[in-house]
């Protein structure tokens, strides 16, 4: 075989495994190229990972028309949390938090109030010290909408895309924020899609933010992404005019408003699943207590065989594991019949072997 053919074969192999030969982490296009058509196509899980084997057995069972547990394709609904389930949530903190701080501290097009500027500096220190309080979280949630108010949906998505393509995960080598998806979990989404499951993301992060993050990475439609909602309004609506009293015309524009509509965690996730999907999921994936309600809703009194999987943040070598939190979630999984996924033991790699934790 000549050198040209050898190079072509090597390039084809690198794409099949999700990496180009000259980058250290999978690019967004390489993440999108991950295909798991059958159980043998999982490359990023350890060979005998119990959680992977349970998922494969489950899918094989419920897609078998001869099985008593067969689920029709139209009822194969799978729901996923986002941060900490599909991508890094410690970069060094949740994506929407870091986007918010960037807007207040580093964006020359936005002039923060004195309070916003002071709070952003306070938040940075708290994140570095791992001491973010509930009060800080509430302030961020309430003020996030106003910080981005007036942007059209297209402008906001472009802003998020620009940010995620230019920033890097702190503490990990050469990993852009927009590429920080867990390779094994991208495989799970692909595997479920190939087996005619309809995949939804049900996140605590703001909906339009998640849409921008996921676009062109995983085969999940924008209308299958559910998250925290901020208000929208017509540009010519008037401050005190309700949307149902405003006529949208050709010279009008839809823009982001300055109000928080809801926070999509815990039971709010259950409510939104019912409102927006209208069917009970049969599979649920998450990583925290904020997903427990979604787990219980999925597996309790379900007319179909159902399962819940929770990721444990137990890898302190390749990621920013939190052993105490991981142990707590493991005990919750054991007590409630959820399947625990060990990032340390079940993932052959998380972001690719060339992405290293910086000590």
Coordinates of C-alpha atoms in Angstrom, one line a residue:
X1 CA 0.0 0.0 0.0
X2 CA 1.5 3.4 -1.0
X3 CA 1.8 6.4 1.4
X4 CA -1.2 8.2 -0.1
X5 CA -3.5 5.2 0.6
X6 CA -2.0 4.8 4.1
X7 CA -2.8 8.4 4.9
X8 CA -6.3 8.1 3.5
X9 CA -7.0 5.0 5.7
X10 CA -5.6 6.7 8.8
X11 CA -7.7 9.7 8.2
X12 CA -10.8 7.6 7.8
X13 CA -10.1 5.7 11.0
X14 CA -9.5 9.0 12.9
X15 CA -12.9 10.3 11.8
X16 CA -14.6 7.1 12.7
X17 CA -13.2 7.4 16.2
X18 CA -14.2 11.0 16.5
X19 CA -10.8 12.7 16.3
X20 CA -8.7 14.3 13.6
X21 CA -5.0 13.6 13.7
X22 CA -3.9 17.1 14.5
X23 CA -6.3 18.2 17.3
X24 CA -6.3 17.2 20.9
X25 CA -10.0 17.1 21.4
X26 CA -12.9 16.1 19.2
X27 CA -14.1 19.1 17.2
X28 CA -17.9 19.8 17.0
X29 CA -18.0 18.3 13.5
X30 CA -16.1 15.2 14.7
X31 CA -18.5 14.9 17.6
X32 CA -21.4 15.0 15.1
X33 CA -19.8 12.3 13.1
X34 CA -20.0 9.8 16.0
X35 CA -22.3 6.9 14.9
X36 CA -23.3 4.0 17.1
X37 CA -25.5 1.8 14.9
X38 CA -25.2 -1.3 17.1
X39 CA -23.8 -2.4 20.5
X40 CA -20.5 -3.3 19.0
X41 CA -19.9 0.4 17.9
X42 CA -19.4 1.8 21.4
X43 CA -15.7 2.9 21.5
X44 CA -15.5 5.3 24.4
X45 CA -16.9 3.0 27.2
X46 CA -14.8 0.3 29.0
X47 CA -15.5 -3.1 27.6
X48 CA -17.6 -4.5 30.3
X49 CA -19.0 -1.3 31.8
X50 CA -22.1 -2.5 33.8
X51 CA -24.2 0.6 32.9
X52 CA -23.5 0.3 29.2
X53 CA -24.4 -3.4 29.3
X54 CA -27.6 -2.7 31.1
X55 CA -28.5 0.0 28.5
X56 CA -27.8 -2.4 25.6
X57 CA -29.8 -5.2 27.2
X58 CA -32.7 -2.7 27.8
X59 CA -32.7 -1.4 24.3
X60 CA -32.5 -4.9 22.8
X61 CA -35.5 -6.0 25.0
X62 CA -37.8 -3.1 24.3
X63 CA -37.2 -3.0 20.6
X64 CA -37.8 -6.7 20.1
X65 CA -41.4 -7.1 18.8
X66 CA -41.5 -10.6 20.3
X67 CA -40.7 -9.4 23.8
X68 CA -43.4 -8.8 26.3
X69 CA -41.6 -5.5 27.0
X70 CA -41.7 -4.2 23.5
X71 CA -42.3 -0.5 23.2
X72 CA -43.6 1.0 20.0
X73 CA -41.3 3.5 18.4
X74 CA -43.6 6.4 19.0
X75 CA -43.4 5.8 22.7
X76 CA -39.7 5.4 23.0
X77 CA -39.0 8.7 24.7
X78 CA -35.6 9.4 26.3
X79 CA -34.9 12.5 28.3
X80 CA -31.4 13.8 29.2
X81 CA -30.2 16.5 31.5
X82 CA -27.4 18.6 29.9
X83 CA -24.7 20.1 32.2
X84 CA -22.9 17.2 34.0
X85 CA -24.8 14.6 31.9
X86 CA -23.8 15.4 28.3
X87 CA -21.1 18.0 28.8
X88 CA -18.7 19.4 31.3
X89 CA -20.4 21.4 34.0
X90 CA -17.2 22.5 35.8
X91 CA -15.6 24.8 33.2
X92 CA -15.0 26.1 35.9
X93 CA -18.7 26.3 36.6
X94 CA -22.0 25.9 34.7
X95 CA -21.9 27.2 31.2
X96 CA -24.7 29.8 31.6
X97 CA -22.9 31.2 34.7
X98 CA -19.7 31.7 32.8
X99 CA -21.5 33.2 29.9
X100 CA -23.2 35.6 32.3
X101 CA -19.9 36.6 33.9
X102 CA -18.3 37.1 30.5
X103 CA -21.2 39.5 29.5
X104 CA -20.7 41.6 32.6
X105 CA -16.9 41.7 32.7
X106 CA -15.5 41.2 29.2
X107 CA -18.1 42.3 26.7
X108 CA -17.3 45.9 25.5
X109 CA -20.8 46.1 23.9
X110 CA -22.5 45.9 27.3
X111 CA -22.3 48.3 30.2
X112 CA -23.1 46.6 33.5
X113 CA -24.6 48.4 36.4
X114 CA -22.3 49.0 39.4
X115 CA -24.1 46.2 41.3
X116 CA -23.8 43.8 38.4
X117 CA -20.1 44.6 38.1
X118 CA -19.5 44.1 41.8
X119 CA -21.5 40.8 41.9
X120 CA -19.7 39.4 38.8
X121 CA -16.4 39.9 40.7
X122 CA -17.9 38.3 43.8
X123 CA -19.1 35.4 41.8
X124 CA -15.7 34.7 40.2
X125 CA -14.1 34.6 43.6
X126 CA -16.9 32.3 44.9
X127 CA -16.5 29.9 42.0
X128 CA -12.8 29.7 42.5
X129 CA -13.3 28.9 46.1
X130 CA -16.2 26.5 45.5
X131 CA -18.5 28.6 47.7
X132 CA -21.3 29.7 45.4
X133 CA -24.4 30.3 47.6
X134 CA -28.1 30.0 47.0
X135 CA -28.4 33.7 47.2
X136 CA -25.8 34.2 44.4
X137 CA -27.7 31.6 42.3
X138 CA -31.0 33.5 42.8
X139 CA -29.4 36.9 41.9
X140 CA -27.9 35.4 38.7
X141 CA -31.2 33.7 37.7
X142 CA -33.2 36.9 38.2
X143 CA -30.8 39.2 36.4
X144 CA -29.6 37.0 33.6
X145 CA -32.6 37.9 31.4
X146 CA -32.0 41.6 31.6
X147 CA -28.4 41.2 30.8
X148 CA -29.3 39.8 27.4
X149 CA -32.6 41.7 26.9
X150 CA -33.2 43.2 23.5
X151 CA -31.3 40.6 21.4
X152 CA -33.2 38.7 18.7
X153 CA -33.1 34.9 19.1
X154 CA -30.6 34.8 16.2
X155 CA -28.4 37.4 17.8
X156 CA -28.4 35.6 21.1
X157 CA -27.5 32.2 19.5
X158 CA -24.7 33.8 17.6
X159 CA -23.4 35.4 20.8
X160 CA -23.5 32.0 22.6
X161 CA -21.8 30.3 19.6
X162 CA -19.0 32.9 19.5
X163 CA -18.4 32.5 23.2
X164 CA -18.3 28.8 23.3
X165 CA -16.0 28.7 20.3
X166 CA -13.5 31.1 21.8
X167 CA -13.3 30.0 25.4
X168 CA -11.5 27.0 26.9
X169 CA -12.4 24.8 29.9
X170 CA -10.2 25.8 32.8
X171 CA -8.1 23.1 34.2
X172 CA -8.1 20.8 31.2
X173 CA -5.7 21.0 28.3
X174 CA -6.8 22.3 24.9
X175 CA -10.5 21.7 25.3
X176 CA -12.9 24.4 24.0
X177 CA -16.1 25.0 25.9
X178 CA -18.2 24.2 22.9
X179 CA -16.3 20.9 22.5
X180 CA -16.6 19.7 26.1
X181 CA -19.2 17.0 25.5
X182 CA -18.7 13.6 27.1
X183 CA -17.8 11.3 24.2
X184 CA -19.4 8.2 25.8
X185 CA -22.7 10.1 26.3
X186 CA -22.7 11.3 22.7
X187 CA -22.5 7.7 21.8
X188 CA -25.5 6.9 23.9
X189 CA -27.6 9.6 22.2
X190 CA -26.5 8.2 18.8
X191 CA -27.3 4.6 19.8
X192 CA -30.8 5.6 21.0
X193 CA -31.5 7.6 17.8
X194 CA -30.5 4.6 15.7
X195 CA -33.0 2.4 17.7
X196 CA -35.9 4.8 17.0
X197 CA -35.9 6.6 20.4
X198 CA -36.9 10.2 20.4
X199 CA -34.4 12.1 22.4
X200 CA -35.2 15.3 24.4
X201 CA -32.9 17.4 26.5
X202 CA -34.5 18.6 29.7
X203 CA -32.1 21.0 31.3
X204 CA -31.8 23.5 34.1
X205 CA -29.8 25.8 31.7
X206 CA -31.7 28.4 29.7
X207 CA -33.4 26.8 26.7
X208 CA -31.9 29.0 23.9
X209 CA -28.5 28.5 25.4
X210 CA -28.8 24.8 25.2
X211 CA -30.1 24.9 21.6
X212 CA -26.9 26.8 20.6
X213 CA -24.7 24.4 22.5
X214 CA -26.2 21.2 21.0
X215 CA -26.7 22.5 17.4
X216 CA -24.7 20.5 14.9
X217 CA -23.3 18.2 17.6
X218 CA -26.1 15.8 18.3
X219 CA -29.2 14.8 16.3
X220 CA -31.7 16.5 18.6
X221 CA -34.2 18.9 17.1
X222 CA -34.5 22.4 18.6
X223 CA -38.1 21.7 19.6
X224 CA -36.9 18.7 21.6
X225 CA -34.8 20.9 23.8
X226 CA -36.5 22.0 27.1
X227 CA -34.9 24.3 29.6
X228 CA -35.3 27.3 31.9
X229 CA -37.2 30.0 30.1
X230 CA -36.7 33.7 29.9
X231 CA -39.3 36.0 28.5
X232 CA -39.7 37.2 24.9
X233 CA -41.5 40.2 23.6
X234 CA -42.1 42.0 20.3
X235 CA -39.8 45.0 19.9
X236 CA -42.8 47.3 19.3
X237 CA -45.0 45.8 21.9
X238 CA -44.6 48.5 24.5
X239 CA -43.5 47.9 28.1
X240 CA -46.9 47.6 29.6
X241 CA -48.7 45.8 26.7
X242 CA -49.4 42.1 27.0
X243 CA -48.4 39.9 24.0
X244 CA -52.0 38.8 23.6
X245 CA -53.0 42.4 23.0
X246 CA -50.2 43.2 20.6
X247 CA -50.4 42.7 16.8
X248 CA -47.0 41.5 15.4
X249 CA -46.5 43.2 12.0
X250 CA -43.9 43.0 9.2
X251 CA -41.7 45.8 10.6
X252 CA -41.6 44.2 14.1
X253 CA -39.0 41.9 15.6
X254 CA -39.1 39.2 18.4
X255 CA -36.5 40.1 21.1
X256 CA -35.5 38.7 24.4
X257 CA -37.3 40.2 27.4
X258 CA -36.0 41.0 30.9
X259 CA -38.0 38.5 33.0
X260 CA -37.4 35.0 34.3
X261 CA -40.3 32.7 33.4
X262 CA -39.3 29.6 35.4
X263 CA -36.3 27.6 36.5
X264 CA -36.3 24.1 35.0
X265 CA -35.2 21.9 37.9
X266 CA -36.7 19.2 40.1
X267 CA -40.5 18.9 39.7
X268 CA -40.5 21.7 37.1
X269 CA -38.8 19.2 34.8
X270 CA -41.7 16.8 35.3
X271 CA -44.3 19.5 34.6
X272 CA -42.5 20.6 31.4
X273 CA -42.2 17.0 30.2
X274 CA -46.0 16.6 30.5
X275 CA -46.7 20.0 28.8
X276 CA -44.2 19.8 26.0
X277 CA -43.8 16.1 25.3
X278 CA -47.2 14.8 26.4
X279 CA -45.9 11.3 27.1
X280 CA -44.0 9.8 30.0
X281 CA -40.4 9.0 29.1
X282 CA -39.1 5.4 29.3
X283 CA -35.5 6.4 29.8
X284 CA -34.0 9.3 31.8
X285 CA -30.4 10.4 32.2
X286 CA -29.1 12.9 34.7
X287 CA -26.4 13.5 37.3
X288 CA -27.8 15.4 40.3
X289 CA -30.6 15.8 42.8
X290 CA -32.1 18.2 40.4
X291 CA -32.8 15.3 38.1
X292 CA -34.3 13.0 40.8
X293 CA -37.8 14.1 40.2
X294 CA -37.4 13.3 36.4
X295 CA -36.0 9.9 37.3
X296 CA -38.9 9.0 39.6
X297 CA -41.5 10.3 37.2
X298 CA -40.0 8.1 34.5
X299 CA -39.8 4.8 36.4
X300 CA -42.8 5.0 38.6
X301 CA -46.2 3.7 37.4
X302 CA -45.0 3.6 33.8
X303 CA -47.0 1.3 31.5
X304 CA -43.7 0.4 29.8
X305 CA -40.5 -1.0 31.1
X306 CA -38.5 2.1 32.1
X307 CA -35.1 2.9 33.5
X308 CA -33.1 5.9 34.9
X309 CA -29.3 6.4 34.7
X310 CA -27.3 8.8 36.8
X311 CA -23.7 9.9 36.2
X312 CA -21.4 9.9 39.1
X313 CA -18.8 12.6 39.2
X314 CA -16.2 10.2 40.6
X315 CA -13.2 10.8 38.2
X316 CA -10.6 13.0 39.9
X317 CA -7.8 12.2 37.4
X318 CA -9.3 13.1 34.0
X319 CA -12.1 15.4 35.3
X320 CA -13.0 17.5 38.3
X321 CA -14.6 14.7 40.4
X322 CA -16.4 15.3 43.7
X323 CA -16.1 12.1 45.6
X324 CA -18.6 13.1 48.3
X325 CA -21.2 14.1 45.8
X326 CA -20.6 11.0 43.8
X327 CA -21.0 8.7 46.8
X328 CA -24.3 10.5 47.7
X329 CA -25.7 10.0 44.2
X330 CA -24.5 6.4 44.2
X331 CA -26.4 5.7 47.4
X332 CA -29.5 7.4 46.0
X333 CA -29.3 5.2 42.9
X334 CA -29.1 2.1 45.0
X335 CA -32.0 3.2 47.1
X336 CA -34.2 4.2 44.2
X337 CA -33.5 1.7 41.5
X338 CA -31.5 4.0 39.2
X339 CA -28.4 2.7 37.4
X340 CA -25.2 4.5 38.3
X341 CA -22.7 5.4 35.6
X342 CA -19.2 5.7 37.0
X343 CA -17.2 8.3 34.9
X344 CA -14.1 6.9 36.5
X345 CA -14.7 3.2 35.8
X346 CA -17.2 3.1 32.9
X347 CA -15.7 5.7 30.6
X348 CA -12.6 4.6 28.6
X349 CA -12.1 8.3 27.9
X350 CA -14.2 11.4 28.6
X351 CA -13.0 14.0 26.1
X352 CA -10.2 12.0 24.4
X353 CA -7.0 10.7 25.8
X354 CA -5.0 13.8 24.8
X355 CA -7.2 16.1 27.0
X356 CA -5.4 16.1 30.3
X357 CA -6.2 17.6 33.7
X358 CA -3.8 20.4 34.5
X359 CA -2.5 19.9 38.0

